Coordinates of N, CA and C in Angstrom, one line a residue:
X1 N 5.9 21.6 11.6 CA 6.8 20.7 10.3 C 6.1 19.4 10.8
X2 N 5.9 18.5 9.8 CA 5.2 17.1 10.3 C 6.1 16.4 10.5
X3 N 6.0 15.5 11.6 CA 7.6 14.5 11.4 C 7.4 13.5 10.7
X4 N 7.9 13.0 9.7 CA 7.9 12.1 8.4 C 7.4 10.4 9.6
X5 N 7.9 10.4 10.4 CA 7.3 9.0 11.5 C 5.8 8.8 11.9
X6 N 5.8 10.3 12.3 CA 4.2 10.3 12.7 C 3.2 10.2 11.6
X7 N 3.6 10.8 10.5 CA 2.3 11.0 9.3 C 2.5 9.4 8.8
X8 N 4.1 8.4 9.0 CA 3.7 7.2 8.2 C 3.0 6.6 9.0
X9 N 2.9 6.8 10.6 CA 2.5 5.8 11.1 C 0.9 5.9 11.5
X10 N 0.1 7.2 11.1 CA -1.1 7.5 10.5 C -1.3 7.0 9.9
X11 N -0.9 7.3 8.3 CA -1.5 6.7 7.2 C -1.3 5.2 6.6
X12 N -0.3 4.5 7.4 CA -0.2 3.0 7.5 C -0.6 2.7 9.1
X13 N -1.7 3.1 9.5 CA -2.0 2.4 10.7 C -2.9 1.6 10.2
X14 N -2.9 0.0 11.0 CA -4.3 -0.9 10.5 C -3.9 -1.9 9.8
X15 N -2.3 -1.4 8.4 CA -2.2 -2.0 7.4 C -1.5 -3.7 7.9
X16 N -1.8 -4.7 7.3 CA -1.4 -5.6 7.2 C -0.1 -5.9 6.5
X17 N 0.7 -6.7 7.2 CA 1.9 -7.3 6.6 C 1.4 -7.8 5.1
X18 N 2.2 -7.2 4.0 CA 1.7 -7.8 2.8 C 0.7 -7.3 2.5
X19 N -0.3 -6.3 2.9 CA -1.7 -5.7 2.4 C -1.0 -4.1 1.6
X20 N -1.5 -3.9 0.5 CA -1.3 -3.3 -0.4 C -1.3 -1.8 0.3
X21 N -0.7 -0.6 -0.3 CA -0.6 0.8 0.5 C -1.9 1.5 -0.1
X22 N -2.6 2.4 0.7 CA -3.4 3.3 0.0 C -3.0 3.8 -0.6
X23 N -3.8 4.9 -1.3 CA -3.7 5.7 -2.4 C -3.0 7.1 -1.7
X24 N -3.4 7.3 -0.9 CA -2.6 8.5 0.1 C -1.5 8.2 0.5
X25 N -1.1 7.4 1.3 CA 0.2 6.5 1.9 C 1.1 6.8 0.2
X26 N 0.6 6.4 -0.5 CA 1.6 6.5 -1.7 C 2.1 7.8 -2.3
X27 N 0.9 8.9 -2.0 CA 1.4 10.0 -2.4 C 2.4 10.9 -1.6
X28 N 2.3 10.3 -0.1 CA 2.8 10.7 1.4 C 3.8 10.3 1.0
X29 N 4.2 9.3 0.4 CA 5.7 8.7 0.2 C 6.6 9.6 -1.2
X30 N 5.8 9.8 -2.2 CA 6.1 10.0 -3.3 C 6.8 12.0 -2.8
X31 N 5.8 12.3 -1.8 CA 5.8 14.0 -1.4 C 7.0 13.6 -0.3
X32 N 7.0 12.5 0.2 CA 8.8 12.5 1.1 C 9.8 12.3 0.4
X33 N 9.8 11.7 -0.7 CA 11.0 11.4 -1.3 C 11.1 12.6 -2.0
X34 N 10.2 13.0 -2.7 CA 10.3 14.8 -3.6 C 11.1 15.8 -2.6
X35 N 10.5 15.6 -1.5 CA 11.1 16.4 -0.4 C 13.1 16.6 0.1
X36 N 12.9 15.3 -0.1 CA 14.7 15.3 -0.3 C 15.0 13.8 0.8
X37 N 13.8 13.0 1.1 CA 14.0 12.1 2.1 C 14.5 10.9 1.3
X38 N 15.6 9.8 1.6 CA 16.0 8.9 1.3 C 14.8 8.4 1.4
X39 N 14.6 7.0 0.2 CA 13.8 5.5 -0.1 C 14.1 4.8 1.6
X40 N 15.2 4.9 1.6 CA 15.2 3.9 2.9 C 14.6 4.3 4.4
X41 N 15.0 5.7 4.3 CA 14.0 6.5 5.5 C 12.5 6.6 5.6
X42 N 12.2 6.8 4.9 CA 10.6 6.7 4.0 C 10.5 5.1 4.3
X43 N 10.5 4.1 3.8 CA 10.6 3.1 4.4 C 10.1 2.3 5.5
X44 N 11.4 2.9 5.8 CA 11.4 2.8 7.6 C 9.7 3.4 8.4
X45 N 9.8 4.9 7.7 CA 9.1 5.6 8.2 C 7.3 5.1 8.4
X46 N 7.2 4.3 7.2 CA 6.1 4.2 6.9 C 5.7 2.2 7.0
X47 N 6.9 1.9 7.8 CA 6.3 0.6 7.6 C 6.5 -0.3 7.1
X48 N 7.6 0.1 5.9 CA 7.3 -0.5 4.2 C 9.0 -0.7 3.9
X49 N 8.9 -2.1 3.0 CA 9.8 -2.4 2.5 C 10.4 -1.3 1.5
X50 N 11.9 -1.0 1.2 CA 12.3 0.3 -0.3 C 11.8 -0.5 -1.5
X51 N 11.6 -1.3 -1.5 CA 11.2 -1.6 -3.1 C 9.3 -1.1 -2.8
X52 N 8.7 -1.5 -1.7 CA 7.5 -0.7 -2.0 C 7.3 0.7 -2.0
X53 N 8.1 1.7 -1.6 CA 8.8 2.6 -1.9 C 9.1 2.4 -3.5
X54 N 10.1 2.3 -4.2 CA 10.5 1.9 -5.3 C 9.4 1.8 -6.2
X55 N 8.4 0.7 -5.7 CA 7.3 0.6 -6.7 C 6.3 1.8 -6.5
X56 N 6.1 2.5 -5.6 CA 5.3 3.5 -5.5 C 5.6 4.5 -6.6
X57 N 6.9 5.1 -6.5 CA 7.7 5.9 -6.9 C 7.5 5.2 -8.8
X58 N 7.7 4.4 -9.1 CA 7.9 3.8 -10.2 C 6.4 4.1 -11.2
X59 N 5.1 4.0 -10.2 CA 3.7 3.8 -10.9 C 3.5 5.3 -10.7
X60 N 3.8 6.0 -10.0 CA 3.6 7.1 -10.1 C 4.5 7.9 -11.7
X61 N 5.4 7.8 -11.8 CA 5.9 8.2 -12.9 C 5.3 8.0 -14.2
X62 N 5.1 6.5 -14.3 CA 4.6 6.0 -15.1 C 2.7 6.3 -15.6
X63 N 2.4 6.4 -14.6 CA 1.1 6.5 -14.7 C 0.4 7.8 -14.4
X64 N 1.1 8.5 -13.2 CA 0.5 10.0 -13.0 C -0.6 9.8 -11.8
X65 N -0.6 8.7 -11.1 CA -1.8 8.1 -10.7 C -1.4 7.8 -9.1
X66 N -2.1 7.7 -8.1 CA -1.6 6.6 -6.8 C -2.9 6.0 -7.0
X67 N -3.3 5.9 -7.8 CA -5.0 4.9 -7.8 C -4.4 3.8 -7.9
X68 N -4.9 2.6 -7.4 CA -4.8 0.9 -7.6 C -5.2 0.6 -9.0
X69 N -4.2 0.2 -9.6 CA -5.1 -0.5 -10.8 C -6.1 -2.0 -10.7
X70 N -6.8 -2.0 -11.7 CA -7.6 -2.8 -11.9 C -7.1 -4.5 -12.2
X71 N -7.4 -5.6 -11.2 CA -6.4 -6.8 -11.3 C -7.1 -7.3 -12.4
X72 N -6.6 -8.2 -13.2 CA -6.8 -9.0 -14.4 C -7.6 -10.0 -14.3
X73 N -7.5 -10.8 -13.2 CA -8.4 -11.5 -13.0 C -9.1 -12.4 -14.7
X74 N -10.1 -13.7 -14.1 CA -10.4 -14.6 -14.9 C -11.6 -13.5 -15.8
X75 N -11.4 -13.6 -16.9 CA -12.8 -12.5 -17.4 C -14.3 -13.5 -17.4
X76 N -15.1 -12.9 -17.2 CA -16.2 -13.3 -16.9 C -16.8 -14.1 -18.1
X77 N -17.6 -14.9 -17.7 CA -18.3 -16.0 -18.7 C -19.4 -15.6 -19.6
X78 N -19.9 -14.7 -19.1 CA -21.1 -14.3 -19.8 C -21.5 -12.8 -19.8
X79 N -21.8 -12.5 -20.7 CA -21.6 -10.8 -20.6 C -22.4 -10.0 -19.6
X80 N -23.1 -8.8 -19.5 CA -23.9 -8.4 -19.0 C -25.3 -8.6 -19.8
X81 N -25.7 -8.5 -20.7 CA -26.7 -8.6 -21.7 C -27.1 -9.9 -21.7
X82 N -26.4 -10.4 -21.6 CA -26.6 -12.5 -21.3 C -27.2 -12.7 -20.2
X83 N -26.7 -12.2 -19.0 CA -27.2 -12.1 -17.8 C -28.6 -11.1 -17.3
X84 N -28.8 -10.5 -18.1 CA -29.9 -9.8 -18.4 C -31.6 -10.5 -18.8
X85 N -30.6 -11.1 -19.7 CA -31.5 -12.2 -21.0 C -31.9 -13.2 -20.1
X86 N -30.9 -14.1 -19.3 CA -31.8 -14.9 -18.1 C -32.5 -14.4 -17.2
X87 N -32.3 -13.0 -17.0 CA -33.3 -13.2 -15.4 C -34.3 -12.9 -16.3
X88 N -34.7 -12.3 -17.5 CA -35.8 -12.0 -18.0 C -36.2 -13.2 -18.5
X89 N -35.6 -14.3 -18.6 CA -36.4 -15.9 -19.0 C -36.7 -16.3 -17.5
X90 N -36.1 -15.8 -16.8 CA -36.3 -16.5 -15.7 C -38.0 -15.9 -15.0
X91 N -37.9 -14.7 -14.7 CA -39.2 -13.8 -14.2 C -40.4 -14.3 -15.4
X92 N -40.3 -14.7 -16.7 CA -41.2 -14.7 -17.8 C -41.3 -16.3 -17.1
X93 N -40.5 -17.4 -16.8 CA -40.5 -19.1 -16.6 C -40.3 -19.5 -15.7
X94 N -40.6 -18.4 -14.5 CA -40.2 -19.2 -13.0 C -39.9 -20.4 -12.6
X95 N -41.2 -21.5 -13.3 CA -40.7 -23.2 -13.1 C -39.6 -23.5 -13.5
X96 N -38.7 -22.8 -14.7 CA -37.5 -23.6 -15.9 C -36.8 -23.8 -14.8
X97 N -35.7 -24.6 -15.0 CA -34.9 -24.7 -14.5 C -33.3 -24.2 -14.7
X98 N -32.5 -23.7 -14.1 CA -31.5 -23.0 -14.3 C -30.5 -23.8 -15.9
X99 N -30.8 -24.7 -16.0 CA -30.3 -25.3 -17.2 C -31.2 -25.6 -18.4
X100 N -32.6 -25.1 -18.1 CA -33.1 -24.7 -19.3 C -33.1 -23.5 -19.8
X101 N -32.7 -22.1 -18.8 CA -32.7 -20.8 -19.2 C -31.8 -20.7 -19.8
X102 N -30.1 -21.2 -19.4 CA -28.9 -21.2 -20.0 C -28.7 -22.2 -21.0
X103 N -29.8 -22.9 -21.6 CA -29.8 -23.7 -22.6 C -30.2 -23.0 -23.9
X104 N -30.4 -21.9 -24.0 CA -30.9 -20.9 -25.1 C -29.2 -20.4 -25.5
X105 N -28.5 -20.3 -25.2 CA -27.3 -19.4 -25.0 C -26.4 -20.2 -25.8
X106 N -25.8 -19.9 -26.5 CA -24.5 -20.6 -27.4 C -23.3 -20.9 -26.4
X107 N -23.2 -20.4 -25.0 CA -22.2 -20.6 -24.6 C -22.3 -21.8 -23.2
X108 N -21.6 -22.5 -23.4 CA -21.7 -24.1 -22.6 C -21.7 -23.0 -20.9
X109 N -22.6 -23.4 -19.9 CA -22.3 -22.7 -18.6 C -22.0 -24.1 -17.8
X110 N -21.3 -24.7 -16.7 CA -21.3 -25.4 -15.8 C -22.3 -24.9 -14.6
X111 N -22.4 -26.3 -13.8 CA -23.3 -26.0 -13.1 C -22.4 -25.2 -11.8
X112 N -21.2 -25.0 -11.8 CA -20.4 -24.4 -10.6 C -20.3 -22.9 -11.1
X113 N -20.6 -22.6 -12.3 CA -20.7 -21.2 -13.0 C -21.5 -20.6 -11.8
X114 N -20.9 -19.4 -11.5 CA -21.8 -18.1 -10.9 C -22.2 -17.3 -11.5
X115 N -23.7 -17.4 -11.9 CA -24.2 -16.7 -13.2 C -24.3 -15.4 -12.9
X116 N -25.7 -15.6 -11.2 CA -25.9 -14.3 -10.7 C -25.2 -13.5 -9.6
X117 N -25.6 -12.1 -9.4 CA -25.5 -11.9 -7.7 C -26.4 -11.8 -7.3
X118 N -25.8 -12.3 -5.8 CA -26.8 -12.1 -5.1 C -28.4 -11.3 -5.3
X119 N -28.1 -10.0 -5.3 CA -29.2 -9.4 -5.6 C -30.1 -10.0 -7.0
X120 N -29.3 -10.3 -8.0 CA -30.3 -10.3 -9.0 C -30.8 -12.2 -8.6
X121 N -30.1 -13.1 -7.9 CA -30.7 -14.4 -7.4 C -31.8 -14.1 -6.5
X122 N -31.8 -13.1 -5.4 CA -33.1 -12.8 -4.8 C -34.3 -12.6 -5.6
X123 N -33.9 -11.8 -6.6 CA -34.9 -11.3 -7.4 C -35.8 -12.2 -8.1
X124 N -34.7 -13.6 -8.6 CA -35.5 -14.6 -9.3 C -36.5 -15.5 -8.0
X125 N -35.7 -15.8 -7.2 CA -36.5 -16.3 -6.0 C -37.9 -15.6 -6.0
X126 N -37.5 -14.0 -5.4 CA -39.5 -13.3 -5.2 C -40.3 -13.2 -6.1
X127 N -39.4 -13.5 -7.5 CA -40.7 -13.8 -8.8 C -40.7 -15.3 -8.7
X128 N -40.6 -16.4 -8.8 CA -40.7 -17.3 -8.4 C -41.7 -17.5 -7.7
X129 N -41.7 -17.0 -6.0 CA -42.7 -17.4 -4.9 C -43.8 -16.9 -5.6

């Protein structure tokens, strides 16, 4: 039989304080609690707080998954379609500035807005050369 402390140490090895638990660790936590271990003992074995154990169990009960939910974050300014359109314009007119290219859109874009990923911006520079 596997020792709970050994299992917890293996699954949370290299985890920084405050870092999110892995889906595998959450599954092991739920399994340990379902097997009869107390939440306090499981929290101690996995080197985490009792609240983290409670939240892992609540997450599984509500969504029946151990996967991490996507972060809300700030919505993107441009759609994929608009980004693709700007890329096409940049390829067609390599001497146009970014302001001229984005001027064709209805959306106002500031200079600090990142429009392209590293991959697409490198494609623009290769086309322009």
